[in-house]
Structure formats: structure tokens, C-alpha cells
GROMACS .gro file of C-alpha atoms in nm:
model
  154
    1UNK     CA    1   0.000   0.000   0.000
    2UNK     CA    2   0.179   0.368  -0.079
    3UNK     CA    3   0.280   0.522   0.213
    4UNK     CA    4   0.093   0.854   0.077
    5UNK     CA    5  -0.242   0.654   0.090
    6UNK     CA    6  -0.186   0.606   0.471
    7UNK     CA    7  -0.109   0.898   0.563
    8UNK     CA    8  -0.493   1.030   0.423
    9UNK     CA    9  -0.644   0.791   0.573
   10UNK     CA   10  -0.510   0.871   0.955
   11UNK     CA   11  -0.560   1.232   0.836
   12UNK     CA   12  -0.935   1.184   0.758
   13UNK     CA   13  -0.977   0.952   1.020
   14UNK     CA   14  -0.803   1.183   1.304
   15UNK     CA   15  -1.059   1.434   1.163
   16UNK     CA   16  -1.356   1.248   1.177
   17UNK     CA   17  -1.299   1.193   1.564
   18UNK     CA   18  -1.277   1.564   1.626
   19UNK     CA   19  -1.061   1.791   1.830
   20UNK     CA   20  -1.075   1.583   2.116
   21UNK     CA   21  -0.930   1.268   1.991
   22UNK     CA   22  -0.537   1.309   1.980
   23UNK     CA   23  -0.351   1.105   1.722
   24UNK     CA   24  -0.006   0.921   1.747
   25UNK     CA   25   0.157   0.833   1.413
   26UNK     CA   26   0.451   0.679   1.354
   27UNK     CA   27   0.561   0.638   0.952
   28UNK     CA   28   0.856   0.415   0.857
   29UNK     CA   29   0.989   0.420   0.483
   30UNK     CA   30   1.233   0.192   0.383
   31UNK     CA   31   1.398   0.269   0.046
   32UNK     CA   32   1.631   0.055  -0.158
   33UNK     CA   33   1.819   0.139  -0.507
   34UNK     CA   34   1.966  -0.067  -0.690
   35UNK     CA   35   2.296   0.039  -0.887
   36UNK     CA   36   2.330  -0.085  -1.252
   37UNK     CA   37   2.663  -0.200  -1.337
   38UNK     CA   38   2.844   0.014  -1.548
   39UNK     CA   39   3.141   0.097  -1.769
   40UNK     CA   40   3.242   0.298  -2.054
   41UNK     CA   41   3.523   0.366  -2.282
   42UNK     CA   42   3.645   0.667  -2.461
   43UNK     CA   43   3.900   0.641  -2.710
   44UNK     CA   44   4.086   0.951  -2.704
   45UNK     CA   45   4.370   0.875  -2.968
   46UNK     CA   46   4.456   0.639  -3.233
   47UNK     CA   47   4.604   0.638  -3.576
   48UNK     CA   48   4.334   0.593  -3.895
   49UNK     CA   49   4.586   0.373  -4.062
   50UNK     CA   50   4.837   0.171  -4.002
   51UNK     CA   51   5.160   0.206  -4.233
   52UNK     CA   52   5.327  -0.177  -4.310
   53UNK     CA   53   5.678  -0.101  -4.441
   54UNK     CA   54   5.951  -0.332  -4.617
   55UNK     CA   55   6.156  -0.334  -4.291
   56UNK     CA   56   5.894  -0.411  -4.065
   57UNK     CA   57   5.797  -0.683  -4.322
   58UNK     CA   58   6.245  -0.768  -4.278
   59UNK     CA   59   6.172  -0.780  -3.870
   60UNK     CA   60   5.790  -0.978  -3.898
   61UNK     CA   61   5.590  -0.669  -3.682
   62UNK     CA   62   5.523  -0.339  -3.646
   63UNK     CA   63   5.576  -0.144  -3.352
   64UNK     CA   64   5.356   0.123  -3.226
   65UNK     CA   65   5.437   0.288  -2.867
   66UNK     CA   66   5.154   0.467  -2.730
   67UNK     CA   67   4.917   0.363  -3.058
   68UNK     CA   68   4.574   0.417  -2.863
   69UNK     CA   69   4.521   0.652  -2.573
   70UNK     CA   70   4.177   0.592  -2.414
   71UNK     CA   71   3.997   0.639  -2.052
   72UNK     CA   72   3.784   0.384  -1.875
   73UNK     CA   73   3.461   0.470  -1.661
   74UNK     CA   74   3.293   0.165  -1.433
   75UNK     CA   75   3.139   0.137  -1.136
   76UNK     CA   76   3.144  -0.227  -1.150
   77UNK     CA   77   3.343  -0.380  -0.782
   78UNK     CA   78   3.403  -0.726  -0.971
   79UNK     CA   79   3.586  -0.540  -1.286
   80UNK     CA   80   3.563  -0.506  -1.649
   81UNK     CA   81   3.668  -0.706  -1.978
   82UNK     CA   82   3.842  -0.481  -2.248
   83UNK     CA   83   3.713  -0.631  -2.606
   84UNK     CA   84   3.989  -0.596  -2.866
   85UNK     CA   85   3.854  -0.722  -3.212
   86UNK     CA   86   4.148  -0.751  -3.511
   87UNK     CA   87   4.037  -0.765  -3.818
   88UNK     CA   88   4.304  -0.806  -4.065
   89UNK     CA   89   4.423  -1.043  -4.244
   90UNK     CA   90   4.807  -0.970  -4.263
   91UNK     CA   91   4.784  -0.993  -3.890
   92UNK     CA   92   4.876  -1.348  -3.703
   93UNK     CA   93   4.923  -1.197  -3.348
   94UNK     CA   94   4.916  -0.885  -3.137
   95UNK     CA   95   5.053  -0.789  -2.839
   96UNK     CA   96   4.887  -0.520  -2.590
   97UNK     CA   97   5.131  -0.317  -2.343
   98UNK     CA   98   4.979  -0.055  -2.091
   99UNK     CA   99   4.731  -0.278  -1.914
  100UNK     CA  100   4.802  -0.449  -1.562
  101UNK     CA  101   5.014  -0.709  -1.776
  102UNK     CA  102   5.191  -0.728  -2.144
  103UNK     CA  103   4.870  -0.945  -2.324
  104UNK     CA  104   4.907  -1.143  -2.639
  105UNK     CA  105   4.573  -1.128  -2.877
  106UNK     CA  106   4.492  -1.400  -3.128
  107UNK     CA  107   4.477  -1.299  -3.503
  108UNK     CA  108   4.117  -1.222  -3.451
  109UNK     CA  109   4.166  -1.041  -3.104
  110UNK     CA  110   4.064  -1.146  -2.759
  111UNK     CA  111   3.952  -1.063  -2.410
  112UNK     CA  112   4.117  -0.870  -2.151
  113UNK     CA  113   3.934  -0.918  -1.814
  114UNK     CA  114   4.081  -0.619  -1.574
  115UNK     CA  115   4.014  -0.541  -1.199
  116UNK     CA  116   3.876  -0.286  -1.052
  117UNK     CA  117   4.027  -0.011  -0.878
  118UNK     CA  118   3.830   0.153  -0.625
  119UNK     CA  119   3.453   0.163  -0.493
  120UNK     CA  120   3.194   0.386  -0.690
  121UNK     CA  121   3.297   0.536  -0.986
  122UNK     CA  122   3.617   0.511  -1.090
  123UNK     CA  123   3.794   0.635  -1.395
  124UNK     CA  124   4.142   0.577  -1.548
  125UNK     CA  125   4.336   0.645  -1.837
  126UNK     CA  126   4.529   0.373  -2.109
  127UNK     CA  127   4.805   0.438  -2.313
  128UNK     CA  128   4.862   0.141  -2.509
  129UNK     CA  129   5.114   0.022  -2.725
  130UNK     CA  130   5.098  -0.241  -2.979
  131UNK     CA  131   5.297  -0.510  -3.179
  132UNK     CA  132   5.110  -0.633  -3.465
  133UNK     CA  133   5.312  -0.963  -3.558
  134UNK     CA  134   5.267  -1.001  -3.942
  135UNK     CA  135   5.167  -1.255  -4.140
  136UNK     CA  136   5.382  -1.442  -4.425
  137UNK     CA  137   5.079  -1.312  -4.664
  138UNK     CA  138   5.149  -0.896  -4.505
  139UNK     CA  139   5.239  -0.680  -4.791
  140UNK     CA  140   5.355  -0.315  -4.790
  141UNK     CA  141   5.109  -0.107  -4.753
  142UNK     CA  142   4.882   0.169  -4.587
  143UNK     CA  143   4.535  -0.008  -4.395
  144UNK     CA  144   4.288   0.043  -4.226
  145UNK     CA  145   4.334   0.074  -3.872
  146UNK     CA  146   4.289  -0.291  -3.776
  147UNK     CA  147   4.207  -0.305  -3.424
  148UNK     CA  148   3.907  -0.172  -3.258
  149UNK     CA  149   3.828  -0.178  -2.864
  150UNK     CA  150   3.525  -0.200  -2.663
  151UNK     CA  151   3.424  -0.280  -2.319
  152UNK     CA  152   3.176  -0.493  -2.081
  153UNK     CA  153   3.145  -0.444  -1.715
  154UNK     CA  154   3.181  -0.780  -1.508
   0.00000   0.00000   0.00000
């Protein structure tokens, strides 16, 4: 019953006794929220291409320090997964540096699962590097960036 309905009814009913009857009321509300899980991710720098040379074809990767810059948002006590997708096909491997630990993707990509740092919101900032480990079928060239980056709260 909604605590707004009670309170009428003692009203009218304190009235109807008249000025003589003197009413005691006591009203308890309990309240409970629940807080959604949540993270984001903000990409705040990264190349639109990526530049395949003949000597990093000679050394089998390119190198990128610092390739993506991004900042994290989550509220989320048990974590967050990072979601790298690769899609390229000169690409066998890549490695991620800039995240609690140096992570090796499959050619396809993979999941990062990170902890959390803090209580409530919490928000931190990436700078990653990446190693793209080529392919024997990589071929000079300028691509498409190949990697992109998304996120899940745990």
C-alpha cells in the first residue's frame, strides 16, 4: 500500500474523531536502489591507418608505442573485460602493453578481463602500445586501422 495513501487515511480519520481525539503516528519508509553496473570507454587517440613497411615486413611486426590513448569509466566492484577485435588479415598476433600485464591477442583479437580499482565510480586512463606480428601473406602497404576496442562491465 503507498505510504501517501496512509497517511490520508489517519488524516481523515483523526478528523472524523474531532478535536478531542489526539492522534499518534509513527511512519517508517524503507527505500532501496539498486545500482546498474556500469562501464564505458572513450578512445581519445589512435592512428586511422596503419603504415606496413619493407623493414617491418624484414623484422615480422610493427611497432607502435603509445598507438591508442583511451579512458575507462565503471562502477562495477568485480571489474571489467576490455574487447579488442582484429580484423586483418596480414595480422597473425598482437601484443597489448599498458594494461596491468603485457597481453598477447589472437589474429582475430581477444579478451582482456581487468580489476577494478576503487569503490563507486572510478575512472582511469590507457596508453597502449601495440605489436602487430605479421603474417607471411602482409604486404607493404597503408590499412585500415585494424584493431578496434570495446568494453563490458563484469
Amino acid at each position: 500500500q503507498p505510504v501517501g495513501w496512509a497517511l490520508v487515511a489517519v488524516t481523515v480519520l483523526g478528523l472524523a474523531g474531532g478535536a478531542r481525539t489526539a492522534i499518534a503516528a509513527d511512519a517508517r519508509l524503507a527505500v532501496s536502489a539498486t545500482v546498474l553496473k556500469h562501464a564505458s570507454l572513450t578512445v581519445l587517440s589512435q592512428p586511422r591507418s596503419l603504415v606496413i613497411t619493407s623493414a617491418d615486413l624484414a623484422q615480422g611486426y610493427v611497432e607502435l608505442p603509445g598507438a591508442v590513448q583511451m579512458t575507462v569509466r565503471s562502477n562495477t566492484r568485480s571489474g571489467y573485460m576490455l574487447v579488442f577485435d582484429v580484423d586483418a588479415a596480414f595480422v597473425d598476433a598482437t601484443w597489448v602493453r599498458g594494461l596491468q600485464s603485457n597481453i598477447q591477442l589472437s589474429a582475430t583479437g581477444g579478451v582482456v578481463p581487468l580489476s577494478a580499482s576503487g569503490h563507486g565510480m572510478s575512472v582511469s586512463t590507457h596508453d597502449l602500445g601495440l605489436r602487430f606480428l605479421l603474417s607471411p601473406s602482409a604486404r607493404e602497404g597503408i590499412y585500415l586501422w585494424p584493431i578496434r576496442v570495446s568494453i563490458v562491465p563484469m
